[in-house]
Coordinates of C-alpha atoms in Angstrom, one line a residue:
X125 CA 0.0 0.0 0.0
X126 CA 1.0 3.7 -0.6
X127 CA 1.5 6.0 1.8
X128 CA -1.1 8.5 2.6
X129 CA -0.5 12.2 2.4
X130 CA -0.1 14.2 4.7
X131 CA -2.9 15.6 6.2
X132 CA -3.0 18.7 8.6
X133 CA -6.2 19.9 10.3
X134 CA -7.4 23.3 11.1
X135 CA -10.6 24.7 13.0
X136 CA -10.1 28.1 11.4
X137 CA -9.2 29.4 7.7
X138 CA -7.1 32.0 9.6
X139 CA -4.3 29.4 11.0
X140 CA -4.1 28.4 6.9
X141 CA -0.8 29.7 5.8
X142 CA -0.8 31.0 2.0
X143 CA 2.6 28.5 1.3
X144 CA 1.3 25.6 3.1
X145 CA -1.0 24.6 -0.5
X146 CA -1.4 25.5 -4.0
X147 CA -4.7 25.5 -4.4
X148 CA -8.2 25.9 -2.0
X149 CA -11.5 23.3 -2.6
X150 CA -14.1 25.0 -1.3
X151 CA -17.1 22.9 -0.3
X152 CA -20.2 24.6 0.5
X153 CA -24.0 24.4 0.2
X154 CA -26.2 27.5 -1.4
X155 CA -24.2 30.0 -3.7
X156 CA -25.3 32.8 -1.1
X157 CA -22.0 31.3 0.8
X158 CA -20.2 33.8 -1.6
X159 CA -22.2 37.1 0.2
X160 CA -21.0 36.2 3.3
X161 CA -19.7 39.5 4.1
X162 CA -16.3 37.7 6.3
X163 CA -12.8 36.5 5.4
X164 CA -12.3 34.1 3.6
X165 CA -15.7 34.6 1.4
X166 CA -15.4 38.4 0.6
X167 CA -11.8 37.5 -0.9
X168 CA -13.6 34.1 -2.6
X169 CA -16.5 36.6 -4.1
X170 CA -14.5 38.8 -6.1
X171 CA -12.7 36.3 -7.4
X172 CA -16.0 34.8 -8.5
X173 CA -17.6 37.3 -9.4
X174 CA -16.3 38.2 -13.4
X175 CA -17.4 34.4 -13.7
X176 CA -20.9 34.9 -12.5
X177 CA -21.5 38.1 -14.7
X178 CA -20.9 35.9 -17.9
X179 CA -22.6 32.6 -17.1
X180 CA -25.7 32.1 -15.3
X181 CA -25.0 28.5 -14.8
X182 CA -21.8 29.6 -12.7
X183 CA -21.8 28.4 -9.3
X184 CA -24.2 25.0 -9.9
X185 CA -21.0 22.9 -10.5
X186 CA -17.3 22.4 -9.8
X187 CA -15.5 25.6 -11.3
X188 CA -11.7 26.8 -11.2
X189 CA -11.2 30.6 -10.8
X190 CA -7.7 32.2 -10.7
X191 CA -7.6 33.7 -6.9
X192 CA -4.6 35.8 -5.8
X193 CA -5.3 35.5 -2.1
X194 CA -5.0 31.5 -2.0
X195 CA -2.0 29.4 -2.4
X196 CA -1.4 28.2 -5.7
X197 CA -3.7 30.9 -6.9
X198 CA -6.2 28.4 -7.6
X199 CA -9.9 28.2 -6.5
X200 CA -12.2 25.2 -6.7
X201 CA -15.3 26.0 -6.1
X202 CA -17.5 22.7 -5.6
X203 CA -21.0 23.5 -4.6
X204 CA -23.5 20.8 -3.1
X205 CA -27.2 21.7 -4.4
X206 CA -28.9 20.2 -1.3
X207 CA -28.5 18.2 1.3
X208 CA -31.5 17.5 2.9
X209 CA -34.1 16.7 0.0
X210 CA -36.1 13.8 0.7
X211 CA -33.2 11.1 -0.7
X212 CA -30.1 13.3 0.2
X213 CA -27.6 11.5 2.2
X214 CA -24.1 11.8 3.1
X215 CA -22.7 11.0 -0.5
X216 CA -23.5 14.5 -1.5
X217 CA -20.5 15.7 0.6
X218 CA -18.4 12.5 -0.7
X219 CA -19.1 13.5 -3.8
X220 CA -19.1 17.2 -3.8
X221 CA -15.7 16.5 -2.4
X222 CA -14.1 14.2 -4.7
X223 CA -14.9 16.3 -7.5
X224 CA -13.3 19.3 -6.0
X225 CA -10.3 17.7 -5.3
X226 CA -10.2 15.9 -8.9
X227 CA -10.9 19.4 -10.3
X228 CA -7.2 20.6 -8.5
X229 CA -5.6 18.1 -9.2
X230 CA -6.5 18.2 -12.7
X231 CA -5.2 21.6 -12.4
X232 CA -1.5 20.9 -11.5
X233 CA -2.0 21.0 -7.5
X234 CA -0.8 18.5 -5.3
X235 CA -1.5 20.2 -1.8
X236 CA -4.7 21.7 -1.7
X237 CA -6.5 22.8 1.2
X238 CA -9.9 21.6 1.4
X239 CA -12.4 24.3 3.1
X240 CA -15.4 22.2 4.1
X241 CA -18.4 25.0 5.5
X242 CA -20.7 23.5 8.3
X243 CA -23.8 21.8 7.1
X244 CA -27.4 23.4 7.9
X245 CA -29.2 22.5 10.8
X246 CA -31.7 21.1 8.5
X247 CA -29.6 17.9 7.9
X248 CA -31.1 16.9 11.1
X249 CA -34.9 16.2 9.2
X250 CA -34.1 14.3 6.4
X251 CA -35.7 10.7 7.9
X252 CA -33.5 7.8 5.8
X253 CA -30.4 10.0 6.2
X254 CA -27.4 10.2 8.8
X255 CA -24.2 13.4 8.4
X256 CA -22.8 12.6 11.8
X257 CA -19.9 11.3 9.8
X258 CA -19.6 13.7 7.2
X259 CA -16.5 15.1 8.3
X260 CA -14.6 11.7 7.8
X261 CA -16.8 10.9 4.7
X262 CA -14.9 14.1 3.2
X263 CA -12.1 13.1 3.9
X264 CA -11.9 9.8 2.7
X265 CA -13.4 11.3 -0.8
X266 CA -10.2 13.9 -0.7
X267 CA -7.9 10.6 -0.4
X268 CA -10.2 8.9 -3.2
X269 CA -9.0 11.7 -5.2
X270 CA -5.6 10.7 -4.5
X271 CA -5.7 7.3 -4.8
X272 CA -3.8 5.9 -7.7
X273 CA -4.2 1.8 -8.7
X274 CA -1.4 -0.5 -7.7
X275 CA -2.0 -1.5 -11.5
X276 CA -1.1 2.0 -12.6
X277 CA 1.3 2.5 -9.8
X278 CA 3.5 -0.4 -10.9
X279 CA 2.9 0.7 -14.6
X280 CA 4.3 4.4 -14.0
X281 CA 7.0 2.9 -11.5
X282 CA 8.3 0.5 -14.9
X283 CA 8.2 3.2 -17.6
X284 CA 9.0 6.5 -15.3
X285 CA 11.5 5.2 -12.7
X286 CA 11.9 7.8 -9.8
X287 CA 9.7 10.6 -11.8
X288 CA 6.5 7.7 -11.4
X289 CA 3.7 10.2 -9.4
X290 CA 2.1 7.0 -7.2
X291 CA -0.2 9.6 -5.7
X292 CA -1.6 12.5 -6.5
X293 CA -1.4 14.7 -3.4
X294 CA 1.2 14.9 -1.3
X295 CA -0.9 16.6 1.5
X296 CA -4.3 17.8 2.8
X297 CA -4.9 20.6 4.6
X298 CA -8.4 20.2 6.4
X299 CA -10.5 23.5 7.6
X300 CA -13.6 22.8 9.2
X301 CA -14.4 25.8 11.7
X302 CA -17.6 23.8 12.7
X303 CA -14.9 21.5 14.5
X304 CA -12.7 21.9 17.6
X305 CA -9.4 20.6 17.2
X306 CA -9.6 17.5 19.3
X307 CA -13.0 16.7 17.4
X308 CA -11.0 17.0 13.7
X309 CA -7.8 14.8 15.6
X310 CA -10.4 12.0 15.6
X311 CA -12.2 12.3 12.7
X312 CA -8.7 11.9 11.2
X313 CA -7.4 8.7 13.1
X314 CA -10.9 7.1 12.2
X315 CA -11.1 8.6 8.1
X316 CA -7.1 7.3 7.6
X317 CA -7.4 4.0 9.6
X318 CA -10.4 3.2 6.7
X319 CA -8.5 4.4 4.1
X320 CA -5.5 1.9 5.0
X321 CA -7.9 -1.0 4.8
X322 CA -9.8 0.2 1.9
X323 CA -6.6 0.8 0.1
X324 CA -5.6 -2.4 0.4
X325 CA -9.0 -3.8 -0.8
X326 CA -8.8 -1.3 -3.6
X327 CA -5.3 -2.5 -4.5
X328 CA -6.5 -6.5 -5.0
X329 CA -9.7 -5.5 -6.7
X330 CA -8.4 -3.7 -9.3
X331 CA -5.7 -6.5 -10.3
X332 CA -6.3 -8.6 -13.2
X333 CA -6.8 -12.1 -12.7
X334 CA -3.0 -12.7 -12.9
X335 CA -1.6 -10.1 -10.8
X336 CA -4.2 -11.0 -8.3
X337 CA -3.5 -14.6 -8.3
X338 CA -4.8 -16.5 -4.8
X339 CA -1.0 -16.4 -4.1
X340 CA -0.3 -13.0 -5.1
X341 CA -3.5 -12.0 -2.9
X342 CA -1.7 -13.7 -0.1
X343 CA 1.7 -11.8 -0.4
X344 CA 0.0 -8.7 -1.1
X345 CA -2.1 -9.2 2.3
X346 CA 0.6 -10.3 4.1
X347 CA 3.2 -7.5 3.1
X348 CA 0.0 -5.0 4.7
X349 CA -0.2 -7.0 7.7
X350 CA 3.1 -6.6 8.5
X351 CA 3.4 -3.6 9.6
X352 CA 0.1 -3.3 11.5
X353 CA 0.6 -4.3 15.0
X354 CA -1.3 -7.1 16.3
X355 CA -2.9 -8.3 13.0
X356 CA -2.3 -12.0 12.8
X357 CA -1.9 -14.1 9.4
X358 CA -1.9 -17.6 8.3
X359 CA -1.5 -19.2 5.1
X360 CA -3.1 -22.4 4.0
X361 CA -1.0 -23.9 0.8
X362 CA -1.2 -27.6 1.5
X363 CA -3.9 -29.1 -0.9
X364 CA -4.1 -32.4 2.0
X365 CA -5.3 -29.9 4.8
X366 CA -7.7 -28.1 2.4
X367 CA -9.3 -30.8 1.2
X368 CA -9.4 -32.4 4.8
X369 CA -10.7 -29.2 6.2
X370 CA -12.5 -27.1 3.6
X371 CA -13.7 -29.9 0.8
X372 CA -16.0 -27.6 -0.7
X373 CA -13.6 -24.8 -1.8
X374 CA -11.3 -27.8 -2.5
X375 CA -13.7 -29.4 -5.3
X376 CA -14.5 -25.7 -6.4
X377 CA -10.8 -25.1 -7.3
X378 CA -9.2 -28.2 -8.2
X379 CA -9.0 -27.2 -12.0
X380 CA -6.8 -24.7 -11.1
X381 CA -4.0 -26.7 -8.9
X382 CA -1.8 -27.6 -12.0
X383 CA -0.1 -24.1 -11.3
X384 CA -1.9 -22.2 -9.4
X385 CA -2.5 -22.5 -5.4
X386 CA -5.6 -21.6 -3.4
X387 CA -5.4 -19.2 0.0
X388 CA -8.1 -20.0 2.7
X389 CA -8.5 -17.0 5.2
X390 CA -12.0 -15.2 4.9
X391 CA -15.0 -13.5 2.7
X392 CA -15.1 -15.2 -1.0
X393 CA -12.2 -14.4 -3.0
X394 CA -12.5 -15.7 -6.5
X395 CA -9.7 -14.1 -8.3
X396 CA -11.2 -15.3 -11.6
X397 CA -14.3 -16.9 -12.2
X398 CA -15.3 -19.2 -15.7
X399 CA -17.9 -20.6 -14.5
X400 CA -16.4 -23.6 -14.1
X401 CA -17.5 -27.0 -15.9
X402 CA -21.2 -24.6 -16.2
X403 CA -19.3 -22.1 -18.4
X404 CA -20.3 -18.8 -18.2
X405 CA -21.2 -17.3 -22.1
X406 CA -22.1 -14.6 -24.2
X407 CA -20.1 -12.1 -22.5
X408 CA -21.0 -12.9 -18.7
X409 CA -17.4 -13.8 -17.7
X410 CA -16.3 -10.4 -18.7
X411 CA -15.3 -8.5 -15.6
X412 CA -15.2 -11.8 -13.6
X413 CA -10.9 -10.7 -11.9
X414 CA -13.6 -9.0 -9.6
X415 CA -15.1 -12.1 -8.3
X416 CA -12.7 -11.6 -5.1
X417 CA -14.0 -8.4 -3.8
X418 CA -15.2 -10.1 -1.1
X419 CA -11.9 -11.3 0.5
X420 CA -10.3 -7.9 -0.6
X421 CA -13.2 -6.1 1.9
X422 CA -13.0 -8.3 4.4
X423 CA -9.1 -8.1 4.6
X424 CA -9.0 -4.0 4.3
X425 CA -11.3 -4.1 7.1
X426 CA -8.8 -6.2 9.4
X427 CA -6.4 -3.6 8.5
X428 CA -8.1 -0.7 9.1
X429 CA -9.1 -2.3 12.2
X430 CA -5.9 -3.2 13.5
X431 CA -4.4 0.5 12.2
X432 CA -6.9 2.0 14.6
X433 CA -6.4 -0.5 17.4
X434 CA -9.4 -1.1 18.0
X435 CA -10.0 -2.9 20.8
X436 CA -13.9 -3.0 21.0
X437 CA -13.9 -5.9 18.2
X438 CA -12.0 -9.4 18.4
X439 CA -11.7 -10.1 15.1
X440 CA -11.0 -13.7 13.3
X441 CA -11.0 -13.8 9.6
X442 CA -10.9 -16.7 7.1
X443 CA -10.2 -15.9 3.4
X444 CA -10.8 -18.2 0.7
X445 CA -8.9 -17.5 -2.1
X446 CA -9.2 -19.4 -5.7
X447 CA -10.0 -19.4 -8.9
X448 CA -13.0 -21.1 -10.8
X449 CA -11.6 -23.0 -13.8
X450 CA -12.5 -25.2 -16.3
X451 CA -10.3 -27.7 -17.4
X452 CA -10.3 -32.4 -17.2
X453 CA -10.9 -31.9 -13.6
X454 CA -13.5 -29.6 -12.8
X455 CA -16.1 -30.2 -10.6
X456 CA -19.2 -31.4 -12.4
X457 CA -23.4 -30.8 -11.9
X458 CA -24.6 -34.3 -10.8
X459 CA -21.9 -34.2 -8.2
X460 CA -22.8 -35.1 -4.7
X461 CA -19.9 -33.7 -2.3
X462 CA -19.9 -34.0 1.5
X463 CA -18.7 -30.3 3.4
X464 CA -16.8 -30.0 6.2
X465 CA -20.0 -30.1 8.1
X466 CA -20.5 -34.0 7.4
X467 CA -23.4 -32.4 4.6
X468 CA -24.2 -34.2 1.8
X469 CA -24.3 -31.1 -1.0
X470 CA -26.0 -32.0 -4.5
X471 CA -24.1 -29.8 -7.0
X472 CA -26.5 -28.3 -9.9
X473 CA -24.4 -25.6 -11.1
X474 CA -20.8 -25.5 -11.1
X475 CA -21.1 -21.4 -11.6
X476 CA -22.5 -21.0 -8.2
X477 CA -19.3 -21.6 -6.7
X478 CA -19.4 -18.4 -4.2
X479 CA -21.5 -20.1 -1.7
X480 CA -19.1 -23.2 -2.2
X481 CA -16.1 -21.4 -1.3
X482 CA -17.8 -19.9 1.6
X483 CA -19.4 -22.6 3.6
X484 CA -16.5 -24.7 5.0
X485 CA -15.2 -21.5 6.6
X486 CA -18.4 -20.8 8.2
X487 CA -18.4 -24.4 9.4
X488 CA -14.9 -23.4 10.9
X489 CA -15.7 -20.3 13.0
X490 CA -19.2 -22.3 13.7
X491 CA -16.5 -25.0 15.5
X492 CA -14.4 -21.9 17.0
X493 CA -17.6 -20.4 18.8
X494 CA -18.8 -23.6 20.0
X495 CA -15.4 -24.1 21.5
X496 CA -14.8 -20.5 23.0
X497 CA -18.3 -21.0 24.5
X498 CA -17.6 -24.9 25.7
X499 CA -14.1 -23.1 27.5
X500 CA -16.6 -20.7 28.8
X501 CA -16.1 -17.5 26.9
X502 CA -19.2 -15.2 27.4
X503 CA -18.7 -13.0 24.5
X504 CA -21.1 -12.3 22.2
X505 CA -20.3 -13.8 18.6
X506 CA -21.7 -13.8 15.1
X507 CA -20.7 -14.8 11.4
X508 CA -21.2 -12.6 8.4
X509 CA -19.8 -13.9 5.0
X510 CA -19.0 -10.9 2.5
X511 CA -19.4 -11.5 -1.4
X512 CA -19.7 -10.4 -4.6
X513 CA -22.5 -13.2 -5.3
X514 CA -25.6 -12.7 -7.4
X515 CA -26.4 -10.5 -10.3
X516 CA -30.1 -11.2 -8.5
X517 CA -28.8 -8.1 -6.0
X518 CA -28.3 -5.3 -8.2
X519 CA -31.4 -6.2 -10.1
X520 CA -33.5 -6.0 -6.9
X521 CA -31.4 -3.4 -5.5
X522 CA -29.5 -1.6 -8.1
X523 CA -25.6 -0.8 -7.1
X524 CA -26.2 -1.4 -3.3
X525 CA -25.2 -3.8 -1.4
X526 CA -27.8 -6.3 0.8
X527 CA -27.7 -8.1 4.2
X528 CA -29.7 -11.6 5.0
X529 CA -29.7 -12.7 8.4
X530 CA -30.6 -15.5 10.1
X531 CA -32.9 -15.5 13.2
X532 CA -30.7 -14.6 15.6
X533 CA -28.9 -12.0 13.9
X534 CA -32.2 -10.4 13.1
X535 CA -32.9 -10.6 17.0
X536 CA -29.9 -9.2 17.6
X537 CA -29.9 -6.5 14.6
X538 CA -26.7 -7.6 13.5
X539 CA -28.0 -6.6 10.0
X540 CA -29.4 -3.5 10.6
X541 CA -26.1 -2.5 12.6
X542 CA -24.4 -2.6 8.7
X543 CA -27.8 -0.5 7.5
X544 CA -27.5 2.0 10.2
X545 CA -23.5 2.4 9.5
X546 CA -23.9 2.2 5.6
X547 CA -26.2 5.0 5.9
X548 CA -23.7 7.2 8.0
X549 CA -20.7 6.5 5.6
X550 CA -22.1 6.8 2.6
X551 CA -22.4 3.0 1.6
X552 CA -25.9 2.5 2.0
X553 CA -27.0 -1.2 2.8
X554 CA -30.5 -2.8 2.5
X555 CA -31.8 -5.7 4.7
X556 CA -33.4 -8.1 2.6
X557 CA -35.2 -10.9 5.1
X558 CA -35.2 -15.0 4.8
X559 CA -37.9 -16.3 4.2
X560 CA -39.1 -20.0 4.6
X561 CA -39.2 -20.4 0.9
X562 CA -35.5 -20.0 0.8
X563 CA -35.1 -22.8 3.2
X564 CA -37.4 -25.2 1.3
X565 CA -36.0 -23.9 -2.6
X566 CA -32.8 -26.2 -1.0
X567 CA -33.9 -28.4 0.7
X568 CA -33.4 -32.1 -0.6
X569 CA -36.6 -34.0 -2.0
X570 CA -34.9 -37.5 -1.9
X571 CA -32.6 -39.5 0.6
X572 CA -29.6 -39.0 -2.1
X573 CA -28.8 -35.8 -0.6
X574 CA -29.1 -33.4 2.3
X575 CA -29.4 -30.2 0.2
X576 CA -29.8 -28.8 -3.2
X577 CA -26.1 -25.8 -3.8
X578 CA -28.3 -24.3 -6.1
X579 CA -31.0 -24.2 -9.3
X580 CA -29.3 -24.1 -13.0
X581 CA -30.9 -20.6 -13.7
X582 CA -28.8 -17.7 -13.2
X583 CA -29.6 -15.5 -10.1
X584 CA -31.1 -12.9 -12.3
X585 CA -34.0 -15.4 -13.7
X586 CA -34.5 -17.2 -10.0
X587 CA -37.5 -15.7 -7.5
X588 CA -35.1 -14.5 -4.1
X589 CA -32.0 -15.7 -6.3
X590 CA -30.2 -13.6 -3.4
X591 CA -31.5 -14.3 -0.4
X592 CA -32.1 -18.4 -1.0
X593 CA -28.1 -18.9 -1.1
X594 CA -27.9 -17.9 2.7
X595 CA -30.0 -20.6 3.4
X596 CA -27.6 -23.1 1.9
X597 CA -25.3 -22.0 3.6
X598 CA -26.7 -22.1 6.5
X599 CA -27.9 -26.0 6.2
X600 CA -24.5 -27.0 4.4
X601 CA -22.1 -25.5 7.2
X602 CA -24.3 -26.8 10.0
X603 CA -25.8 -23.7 11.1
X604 CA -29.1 -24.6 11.0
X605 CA -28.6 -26.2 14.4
X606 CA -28.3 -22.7 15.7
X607 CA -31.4 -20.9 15.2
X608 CA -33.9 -19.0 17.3
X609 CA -35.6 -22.2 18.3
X610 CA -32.4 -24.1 19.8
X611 CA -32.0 -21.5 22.4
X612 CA -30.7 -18.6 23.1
X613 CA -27.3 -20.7 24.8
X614 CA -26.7 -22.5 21.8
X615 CA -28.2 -19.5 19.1
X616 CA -25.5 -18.0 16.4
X617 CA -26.3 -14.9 14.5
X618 CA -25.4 -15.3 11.1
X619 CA -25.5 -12.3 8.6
X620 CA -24.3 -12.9 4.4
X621 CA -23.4 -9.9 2.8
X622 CA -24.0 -9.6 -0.8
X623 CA -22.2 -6.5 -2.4
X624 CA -22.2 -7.5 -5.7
X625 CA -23.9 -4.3 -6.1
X626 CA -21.8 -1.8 -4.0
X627 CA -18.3 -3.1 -4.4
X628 CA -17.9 -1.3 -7.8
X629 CA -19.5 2.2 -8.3
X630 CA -21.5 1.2 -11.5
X631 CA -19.9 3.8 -13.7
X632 CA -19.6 2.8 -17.5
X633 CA -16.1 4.1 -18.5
X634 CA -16.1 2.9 -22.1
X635 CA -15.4 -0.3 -22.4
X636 CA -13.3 -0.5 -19.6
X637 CA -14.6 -2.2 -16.5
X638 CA -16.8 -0.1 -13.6
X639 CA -14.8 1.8 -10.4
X640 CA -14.1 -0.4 -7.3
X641 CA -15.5 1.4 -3.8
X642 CA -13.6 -0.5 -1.3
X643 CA -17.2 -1.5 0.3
X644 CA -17.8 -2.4 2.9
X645 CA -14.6 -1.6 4.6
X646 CA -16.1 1.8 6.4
X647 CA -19.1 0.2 7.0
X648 CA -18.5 -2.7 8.8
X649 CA -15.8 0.1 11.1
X650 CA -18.4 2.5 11.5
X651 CA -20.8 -1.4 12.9
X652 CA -18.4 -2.9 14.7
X653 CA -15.5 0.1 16.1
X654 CA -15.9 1.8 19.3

């Protein structure tokens, strides 16, 4: 990972030194900012103000005006239209933010100073909407802006040498006068702690399915972890133990173990997906190096969470790391394969290898909880899986991501913890609910099998094709045994996270593929940190 400009914080525009930055991004909400008759907005007015005499659209999006009195001589001026309209949220800021930034950057700066004015009081009304973390989302869109890809890092570092730019700000000067300084010292530790982990999650995802080989993953996870104190990591490379101990992900990958080998930690990591033996066609595997955002998400967040030091969260993570080929020994529909849960699985579709990869590992921490709680550990403990798994997501939700739960992590709002957190950093979540039908779509109609992996439709064409898969999991790992009717002693709260929808930023950039968001690193910090 890169390392992050430097950021300095200020609770008033007066302790901003002219040779500290070369350029000011203003961030503000209502032109009438501009006749404000106080420093810095008088000086910010006139330099306006030959721009608004000549277009009458001036002042309604991000503009550069030449400004003696700031460093650089450059203004940004990125306006936010309204934030507290009936679907207004916090992305407003992130992206009124991210645009400034781009604007000055675009411009030749590489320290600006981003002037964020305080919010109305009337952010307070707006019902399905949360700004108490506004300040951090702003931040974190000012470092988006300076994020460059470890794909095009490595790519300047190869053909530039020393002259490679591997990020395009060297620092960040903060004003918020809204803010005492002790209030903006922790907005920072909280905003660059997520940043670490969603770097790092950024930096996978956006590697091709041969620099982000399962091994490559591994190194590129373990060279992050390193440095972070208290972050443990384990590699799995012998094929004996992950057969023995995760046969699912095992079958899954075995077309790939001529020359390639498979990393079991946590969250699905697919580094490329075919489809397997059920190929995927007409145009569907296109985009499939993304299959392992997942993983990616699940790892930035055990960075970020071990760069703040958190200590409200123990945190075990098992990433499962592969890829889905097709080749003389790929694992075939018809198949009948027994998970680590002693579960007989009927496979229908090869293609549907997410939940596969998955449900051994929930088995695992399933055996880990029942332990801690047999040694007589008290601690509350749930399971959330994290993948990009249906295309049935983003048609029911667009580009969002979606929670299902079981019933105890609906009793215990373990879903709605992600809502209520998505909402407040700008990566809104939606709780879909299981319903029996899920349960039954599985279950097996003959003594041949104990449960069905999945139909041969694509999610897309299947009724709840993304909320039916958390019910395999459930009954192929084991967890069905732990519901709201065994008891509240031997209960787990289970919660699968599909972002499929929110771990890319459904742009179209040509024919390129979509933006990757880092979701849901900041979310699940903003659910689980203190």
């Amino acid at each position: 990972m890169t390392t992050l400009p430097e950021i300095r914080t200020h609770s008033s525009y007066s302790q901003l030194a002219v040779g500290s930055h070369d350029a000011v991004v203003a961030v503000y909400t209502g032109a009438d900012i501009l006749t404000q008759q106080q420093t810095p907005y008088t000086d910010w007015a006139a330099a306006a103000a030959p721009f608004r005499q000549i277009d009458k659209e001036f002042g309604k999006s991000v503009a550069l005006v030449p400004a003696p009195s700031v460093g650089g001589g450059r203004l940004v001026l990125s306006p936010i239209d309204s934030v507290d309209d009936d679907t207004d949220d916090v992305r407003k800021v992130f992206d009124a933010v991210k645009s400034g930034v781009a604007r000055a950057i675009e411009a030749g700066a590489r320290r600006p100073a981003v002037y964020l004015a305080p919010l109305p009081a009337s952010v307070n009304t707006v019902p399905d909407a949360d700004y108490s973390r506004w300040i951090e989302v702003a931040l974190l869109a000012a470092l988006d802006a300076s994020y460059v890809t470890l794909v095009v890092r490595e790519h300047r570092t190869a053909t530039l040498g020393a002259d490679a730019v591997v990020e395009n700000l060297h620092s960040i000067d903060l004003v918020v006068e809204s803010l005492s300084d002790e209030e903006l010292r922790i907005a920072v530790k909280r905003a660059t702690a997520i940043e670490g982990g969603r770097r790092l999650a950024l930096d996978m995802g956006y590697g091709d399915p041969e620099r982000m080989t399962p091994y490559k993953c591994a190194e590129t996870i373990q060279a992050a972890a390193a440095s972070v104190p208290g972050l443990e990591f384990e590699v799995i490379k012998d094929l004996d133990m992950i057969k023995q101990d995760y046969p699912l992900l095992y079958h899954s990958a075995r077309a790939s173990f001529a020359g390639k080998i498979c990393l079991y930690l946590v969250g699905k990591g697919v580094t490329y997906d075919t489809g397997g033996i059920s190929l995927k066609i007409g145009g569907s595997m296109r985009g499939m190096s993304r299959d392992k955002l997942g993983a990616c998400g699940v790892a930035g967040f055990a960075v970020a969470t071990g760069l703040m030091q958190e200590t409200a969260v123990d945190l075990s993570c098992v990433l499962a790391f592969e890829r889905n080929s097709i080749g003389p020994n790929s694992l075939l529909p018809d198949e009948i394969v027994y998970s680590r849960a002693g579960v007989r699985v009927l496979i229908n579709d090869t293609d549907a290898e997410g939940r596969l990869v998955m449900t051994d590992p929930v088995a695992e921490c399933r055996e880990r909880i029942l332990a801690a709680r047999a040694a007589g550990s008290k601690v509350p403990a749930a399971i959330y899986t994290v993948a990009t798994l249906t295309g049935h997501v983003i048609r029911a939700y667009g580009w969002y991501g979606a929670t299902v739960a079981n019933g105890p992590a609906r009793r215990g709002r373990y879903d709605q913890r992600l809502a209520v957190s998505g909402l407040a950093y700008g990566d809104p979540f939606e709780n879909s609910i299981m319903r029996r039908e899920d349960h039954a779509f599985v279950r097996s109609r003959t003594d041949r099998e104990d449960v069905y992996q999945s139909n041969s439709q694509p999610s897309t064409l299947t009724d709840r094709g993304h909320q039916y898969p958390a019910a395999f999991i459930i009954k192929a790992s084991g967890l069905d045994k732990h519901s709201v009717g065994a008891g509240a002693s031997t209960a787990i709260p289970f919660v699968h996270v599909d972002i499929a929808g929110s771990a890319e930023d459904g742009s179209e950039p040509g024919l390129g593929l979509c933006g990757i968001t880092g979701s849901p690193v900041a979310t699940f910090a903003g659910a689980f940190w203190s």
